[in-house]
Tab-separated table of C-alpha atoms in Angstrom:
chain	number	residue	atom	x	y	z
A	1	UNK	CA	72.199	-11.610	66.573
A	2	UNK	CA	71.788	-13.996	69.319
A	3	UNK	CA	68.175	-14.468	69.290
A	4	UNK	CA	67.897	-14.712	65.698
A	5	UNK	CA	70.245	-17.675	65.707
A	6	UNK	CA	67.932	-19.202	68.696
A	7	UNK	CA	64.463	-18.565	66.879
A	8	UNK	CA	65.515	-20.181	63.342
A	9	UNK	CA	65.891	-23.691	64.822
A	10	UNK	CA	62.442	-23.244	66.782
A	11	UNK	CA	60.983	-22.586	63.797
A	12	UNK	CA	62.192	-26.008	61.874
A	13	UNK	CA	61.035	-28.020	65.225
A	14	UNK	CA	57.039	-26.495	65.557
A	15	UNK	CA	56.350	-25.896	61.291
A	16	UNK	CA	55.996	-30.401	61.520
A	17	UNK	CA	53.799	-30.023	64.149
A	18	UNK	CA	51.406	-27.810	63.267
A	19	UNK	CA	51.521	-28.932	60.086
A	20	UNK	CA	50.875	-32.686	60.966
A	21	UNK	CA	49.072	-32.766	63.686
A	22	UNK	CA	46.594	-29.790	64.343
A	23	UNK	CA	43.414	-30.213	62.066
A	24	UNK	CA	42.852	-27.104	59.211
A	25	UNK	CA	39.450	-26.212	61.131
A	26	UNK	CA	40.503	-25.817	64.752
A	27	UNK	CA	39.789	-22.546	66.394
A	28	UNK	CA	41.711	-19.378	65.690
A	29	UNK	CA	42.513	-16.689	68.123
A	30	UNK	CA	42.305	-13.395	66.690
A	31	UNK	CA	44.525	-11.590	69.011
A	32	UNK	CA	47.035	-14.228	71.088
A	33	UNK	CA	47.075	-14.284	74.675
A	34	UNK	CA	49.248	-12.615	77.113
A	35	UNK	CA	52.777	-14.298	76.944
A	36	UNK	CA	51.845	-16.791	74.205
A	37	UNK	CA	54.485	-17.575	71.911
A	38	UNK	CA	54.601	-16.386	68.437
A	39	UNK	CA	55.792	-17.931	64.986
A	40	UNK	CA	59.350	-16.135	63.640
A	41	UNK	CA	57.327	-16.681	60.086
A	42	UNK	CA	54.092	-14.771	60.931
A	43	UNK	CA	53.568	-11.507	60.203
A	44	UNK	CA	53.094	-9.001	62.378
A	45	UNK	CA	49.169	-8.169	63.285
A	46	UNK	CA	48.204	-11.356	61.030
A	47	UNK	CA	45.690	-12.658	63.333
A	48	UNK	CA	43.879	-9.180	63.158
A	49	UNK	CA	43.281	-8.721	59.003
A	50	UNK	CA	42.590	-12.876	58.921
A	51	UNK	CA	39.052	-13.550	58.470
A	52	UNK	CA	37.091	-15.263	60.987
A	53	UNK	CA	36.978	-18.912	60.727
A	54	UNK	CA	34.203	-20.517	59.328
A	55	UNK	CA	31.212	-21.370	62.034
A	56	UNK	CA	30.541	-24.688	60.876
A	57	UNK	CA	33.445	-27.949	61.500
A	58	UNK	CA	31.991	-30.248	58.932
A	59	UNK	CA	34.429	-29.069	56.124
A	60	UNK	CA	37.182	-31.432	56.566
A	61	UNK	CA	38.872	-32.917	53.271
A	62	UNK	CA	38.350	-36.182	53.452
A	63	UNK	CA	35.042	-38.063	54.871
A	64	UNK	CA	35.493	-39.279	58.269
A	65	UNK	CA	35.551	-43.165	57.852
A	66	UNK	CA	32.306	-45.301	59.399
A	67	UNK	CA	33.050	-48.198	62.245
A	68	UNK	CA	30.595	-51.156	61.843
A	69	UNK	CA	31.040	-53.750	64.120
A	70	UNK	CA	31.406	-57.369	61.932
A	71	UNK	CA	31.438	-60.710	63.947
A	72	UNK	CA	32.700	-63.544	62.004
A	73	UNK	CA	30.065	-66.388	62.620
A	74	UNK	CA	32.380	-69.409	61.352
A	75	UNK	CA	34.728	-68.656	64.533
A	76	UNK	CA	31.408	-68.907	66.720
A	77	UNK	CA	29.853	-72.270	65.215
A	78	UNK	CA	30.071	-74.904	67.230
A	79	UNK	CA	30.199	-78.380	66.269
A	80	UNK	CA	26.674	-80.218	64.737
A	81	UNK	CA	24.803	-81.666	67.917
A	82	UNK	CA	22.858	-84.897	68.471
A	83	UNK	CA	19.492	-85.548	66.673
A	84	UNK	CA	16.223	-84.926	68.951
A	85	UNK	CA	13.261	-87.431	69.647
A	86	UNK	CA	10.614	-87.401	66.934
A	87	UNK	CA	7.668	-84.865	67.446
A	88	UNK	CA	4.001	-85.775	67.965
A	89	UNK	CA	2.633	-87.550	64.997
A	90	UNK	CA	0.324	-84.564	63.216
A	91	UNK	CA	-3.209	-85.299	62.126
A	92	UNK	CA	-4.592	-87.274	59.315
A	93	UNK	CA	-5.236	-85.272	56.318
A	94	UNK	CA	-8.244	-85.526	53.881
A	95	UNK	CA	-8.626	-88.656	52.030
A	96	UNK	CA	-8.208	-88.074	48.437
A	97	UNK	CA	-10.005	-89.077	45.805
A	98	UNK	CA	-10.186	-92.879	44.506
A	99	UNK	CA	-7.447	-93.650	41.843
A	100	UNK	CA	-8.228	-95.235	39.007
A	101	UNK	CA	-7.948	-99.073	38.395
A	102	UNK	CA	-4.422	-100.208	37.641
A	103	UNK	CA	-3.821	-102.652	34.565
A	104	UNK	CA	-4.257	-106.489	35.374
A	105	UNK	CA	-0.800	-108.441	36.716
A	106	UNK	CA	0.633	-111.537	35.048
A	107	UNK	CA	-1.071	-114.623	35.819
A	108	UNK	CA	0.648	-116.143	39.195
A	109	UNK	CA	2.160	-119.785	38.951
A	110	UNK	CA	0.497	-122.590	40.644
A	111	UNK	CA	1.217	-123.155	44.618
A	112	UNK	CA	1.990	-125.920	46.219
A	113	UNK	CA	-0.522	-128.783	47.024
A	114	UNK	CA	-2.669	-127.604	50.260
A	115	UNK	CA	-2.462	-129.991	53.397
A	116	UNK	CA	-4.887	-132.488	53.955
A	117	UNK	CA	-8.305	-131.590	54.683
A	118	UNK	CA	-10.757	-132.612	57.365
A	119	UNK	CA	-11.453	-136.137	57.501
A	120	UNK	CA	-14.698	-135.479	59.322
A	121	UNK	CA	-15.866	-133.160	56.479
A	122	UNK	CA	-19.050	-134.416	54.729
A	123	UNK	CA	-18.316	-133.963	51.224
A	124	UNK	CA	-22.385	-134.916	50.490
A	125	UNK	CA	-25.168	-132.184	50.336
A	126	UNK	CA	-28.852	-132.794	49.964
A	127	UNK	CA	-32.034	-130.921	50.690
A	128	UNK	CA	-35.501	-130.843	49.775
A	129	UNK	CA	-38.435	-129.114	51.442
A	130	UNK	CA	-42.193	-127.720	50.736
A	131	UNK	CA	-44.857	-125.775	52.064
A	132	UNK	CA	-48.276	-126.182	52.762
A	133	UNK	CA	-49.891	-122.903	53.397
A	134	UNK	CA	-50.755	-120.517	50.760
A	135	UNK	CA	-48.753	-117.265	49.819
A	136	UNK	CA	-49.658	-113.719	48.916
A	137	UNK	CA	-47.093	-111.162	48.233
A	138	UNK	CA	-47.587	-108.553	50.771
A	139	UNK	CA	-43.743	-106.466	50.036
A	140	UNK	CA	-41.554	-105.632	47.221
A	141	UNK	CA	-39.348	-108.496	47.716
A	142	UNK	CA	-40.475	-111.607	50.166
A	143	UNK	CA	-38.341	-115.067	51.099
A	144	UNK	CA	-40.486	-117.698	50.556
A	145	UNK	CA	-40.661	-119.724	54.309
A	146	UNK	CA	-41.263	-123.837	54.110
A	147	UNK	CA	-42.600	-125.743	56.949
A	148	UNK	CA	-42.019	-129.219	55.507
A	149	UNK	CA	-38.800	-131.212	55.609
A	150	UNK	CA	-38.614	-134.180	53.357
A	151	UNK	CA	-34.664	-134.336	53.118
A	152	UNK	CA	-32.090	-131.795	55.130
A	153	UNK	CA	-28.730	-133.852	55.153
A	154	UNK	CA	-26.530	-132.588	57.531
A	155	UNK	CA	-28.805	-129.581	58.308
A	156	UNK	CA	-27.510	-127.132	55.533
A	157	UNK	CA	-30.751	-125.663	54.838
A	158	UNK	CA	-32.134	-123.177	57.517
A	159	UNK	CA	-36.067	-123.769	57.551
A	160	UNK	CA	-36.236	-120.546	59.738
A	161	UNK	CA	-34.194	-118.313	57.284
A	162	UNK	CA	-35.240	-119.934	54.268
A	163	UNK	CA	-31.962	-120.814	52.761
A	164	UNK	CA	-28.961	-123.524	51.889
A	165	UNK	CA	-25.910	-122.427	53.494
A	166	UNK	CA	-23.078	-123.814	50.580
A	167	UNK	CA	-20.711	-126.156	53.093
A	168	UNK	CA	-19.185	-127.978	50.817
A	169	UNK	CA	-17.759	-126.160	47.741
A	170	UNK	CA	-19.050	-127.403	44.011
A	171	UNK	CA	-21.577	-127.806	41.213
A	172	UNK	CA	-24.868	-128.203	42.726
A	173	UNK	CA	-28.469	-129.053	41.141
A	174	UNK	CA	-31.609	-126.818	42.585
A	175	UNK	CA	-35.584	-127.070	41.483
A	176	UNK	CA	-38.454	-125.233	42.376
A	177	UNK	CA	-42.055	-126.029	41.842
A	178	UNK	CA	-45.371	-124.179	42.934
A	179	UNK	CA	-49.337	-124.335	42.004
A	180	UNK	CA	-50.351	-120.964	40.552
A	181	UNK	CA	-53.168	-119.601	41.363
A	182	UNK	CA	-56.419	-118.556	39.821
A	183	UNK	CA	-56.377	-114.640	38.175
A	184	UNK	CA	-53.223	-114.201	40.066
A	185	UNK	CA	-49.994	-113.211	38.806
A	186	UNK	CA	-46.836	-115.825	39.864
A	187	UNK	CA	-43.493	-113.961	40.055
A	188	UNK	CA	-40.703	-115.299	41.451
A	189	UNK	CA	-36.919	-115.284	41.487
A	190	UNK	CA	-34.273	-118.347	42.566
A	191	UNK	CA	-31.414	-116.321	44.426
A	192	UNK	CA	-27.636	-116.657	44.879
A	193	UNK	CA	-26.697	-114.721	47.283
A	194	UNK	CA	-28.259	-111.049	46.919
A	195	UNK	CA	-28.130	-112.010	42.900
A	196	UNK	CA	-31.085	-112.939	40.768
A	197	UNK	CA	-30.543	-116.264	38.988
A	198	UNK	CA	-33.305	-117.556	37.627
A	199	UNK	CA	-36.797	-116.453	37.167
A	200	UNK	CA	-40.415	-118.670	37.577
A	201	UNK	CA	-43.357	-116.672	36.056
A	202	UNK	CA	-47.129	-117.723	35.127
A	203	UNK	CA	-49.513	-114.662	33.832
A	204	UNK	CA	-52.790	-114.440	35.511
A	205	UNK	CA	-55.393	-116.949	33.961
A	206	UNK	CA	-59.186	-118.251	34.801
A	207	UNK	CA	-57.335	-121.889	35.563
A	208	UNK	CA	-54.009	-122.527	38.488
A	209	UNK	CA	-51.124	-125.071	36.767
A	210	UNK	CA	-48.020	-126.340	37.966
A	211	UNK	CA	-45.057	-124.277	37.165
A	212	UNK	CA	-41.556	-125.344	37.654
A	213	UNK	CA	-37.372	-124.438	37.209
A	214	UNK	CA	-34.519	-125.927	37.489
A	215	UNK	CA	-30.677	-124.953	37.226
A	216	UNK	CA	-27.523	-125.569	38.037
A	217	UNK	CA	-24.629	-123.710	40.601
A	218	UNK	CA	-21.385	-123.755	40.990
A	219	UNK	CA	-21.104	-122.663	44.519
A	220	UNK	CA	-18.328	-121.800	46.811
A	221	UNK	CA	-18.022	-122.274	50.651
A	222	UNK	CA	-21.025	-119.691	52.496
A	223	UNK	CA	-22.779	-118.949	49.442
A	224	UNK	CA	-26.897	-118.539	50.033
A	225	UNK	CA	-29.712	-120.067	47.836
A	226	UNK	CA	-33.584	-119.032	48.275
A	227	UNK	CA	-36.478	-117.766	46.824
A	228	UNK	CA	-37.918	-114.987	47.033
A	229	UNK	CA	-41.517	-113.322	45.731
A	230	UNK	CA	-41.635	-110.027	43.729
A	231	UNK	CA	-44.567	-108.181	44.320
A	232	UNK	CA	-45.015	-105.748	40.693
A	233	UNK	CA	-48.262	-103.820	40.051
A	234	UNK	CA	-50.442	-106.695	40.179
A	235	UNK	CA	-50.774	-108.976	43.152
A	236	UNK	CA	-48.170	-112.204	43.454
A	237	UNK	CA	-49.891	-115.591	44.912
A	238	UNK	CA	-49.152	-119.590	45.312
A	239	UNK	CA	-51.758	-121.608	45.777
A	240	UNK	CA	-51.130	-124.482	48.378
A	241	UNK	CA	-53.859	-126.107	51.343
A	242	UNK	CA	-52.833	-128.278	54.284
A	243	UNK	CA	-53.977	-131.330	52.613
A	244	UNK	CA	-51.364	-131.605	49.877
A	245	UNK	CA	-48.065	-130.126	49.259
A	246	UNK	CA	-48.365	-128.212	46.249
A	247	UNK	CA	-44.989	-126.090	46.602
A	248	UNK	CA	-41.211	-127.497	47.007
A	249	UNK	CA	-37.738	-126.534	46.649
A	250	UNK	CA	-34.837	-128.916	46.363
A	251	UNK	CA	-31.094	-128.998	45.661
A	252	UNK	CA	-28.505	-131.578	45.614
A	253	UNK	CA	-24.068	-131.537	45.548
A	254	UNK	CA	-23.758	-133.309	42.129
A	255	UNK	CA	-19.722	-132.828	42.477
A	256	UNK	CA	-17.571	-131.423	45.116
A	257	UNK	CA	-15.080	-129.025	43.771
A	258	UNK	CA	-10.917	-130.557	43.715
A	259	UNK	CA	-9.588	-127.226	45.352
């Protein structure tokens, strides 16, 4: 009587236990080992008709849960730091292709009146020079050279180059005369610049005449004005001897220009 009344509480204290805290799959004994305790509730010789436990320990009832480790990055961010220098400059790219031509502005107003120009400026320009040697085309294109000054105010035409150098800015008056000469073709051009202006031209005949042109310019400061031969298919020739002057070029500033 007295050891059933001790068991019966034992009982209440270890059925939580093994309940609660011993998994379903842990090991089972078959046969319990010397002096082991017992549960009041098993049967006798339980251990021997149980089955054998399954091998495997995978069959819990619920899935073991998965740890991943998460950092929170907005706790680590610091503050924003200082801008750095500027890098290397990188290298030029291709050019790209030529845009096309934008439409024309609005005329501009007028400026202001300019300051006063250079007293010592010669607002006068005059030339007029010839040549007494005769001329064949021997190029495509060929200045014509004079050797004869008659008038060269202030120098403004260079006898070496053949040309007037435009100082003074305005509307200018040029001429050109030559002696054509027999059976020969006479083909030539009064230049502005790298421009053709006006042309002089005599067909080949059995008798040489005087030819002549004249125009006028309006030139601005550094413009060029010569002549020049133009050799075609048949052969270009002035007649001139050392005797007379048969061939001269002139020009003259008729007004200076107000700008």
């Amino acid at each position: 009587m007295d050891i059933t009344y001790l068991r019966t509480p034992l009982a209440f204290l270890l059925l939580p236990l093994v309940v609660l805290g011993a998994p379903t799959d842990e090991l089972h004994l078959t046969e319990p080992a010397p002096g082991a305790c017992r549960r009041c509730c098993d049967p006798p010789d339980s251990s021997a008709d149980a089955p054998p436990p399954p091998s495997s320990h995978h069959h819990l009832p619920y899935p073991m849960p998965e740890i991943r480790p998460y950092i929170n990055i907005t706790i680590l961010k610091g503050e924003k730091g200082d801008r750095g220098e500027p890098g290397m400059p990188g290298k030029w790219g291709k050019e790209g292709p030529r845009g096309e031509r934008g439409a024309q502005g609005q005329k501009g107003s007028k400026g202001q009146m300019g300051t006063a120009g250079d007293p010592c400026k010669h607002q006068y320009a005059a030339f007029s020079v010839g040549r007494r040697k005769a001329l064949h085309s021997s190029e495509g294109f060929q200045v014509l050279i004079f050797d004869t000054v008659f008038v060269n105010l202030y120098s403004h035409f260079d006898m070496f180059n053949g040309k007037f150098y435009c100082s003074v800015a305005g509307l200018y008056f040029f001429s050109l005369n030559v002696h054509t000469w027999n059976f020969k073709e006479t083909y030539m051009h009064i230049m502005r610049n790298e421009e053709e202006t006006v042309i002089l031209y005599a067909q080949p005949s059995d008798r040489s005449i005087m030819q002549s042109q004249s125009l006028m310019l309006d030139l601005q400061e550094n413009d060029e004005v010569w002549v020049r031969l133009y050799k075609r298919e048949r052969e270009n020739a002035i007649y001139s001897d050392d005797v007379d002057v048969y061939i001269t070029f002139s020009g003259y500033l008729v007004k200076p220009s107000l700008d």
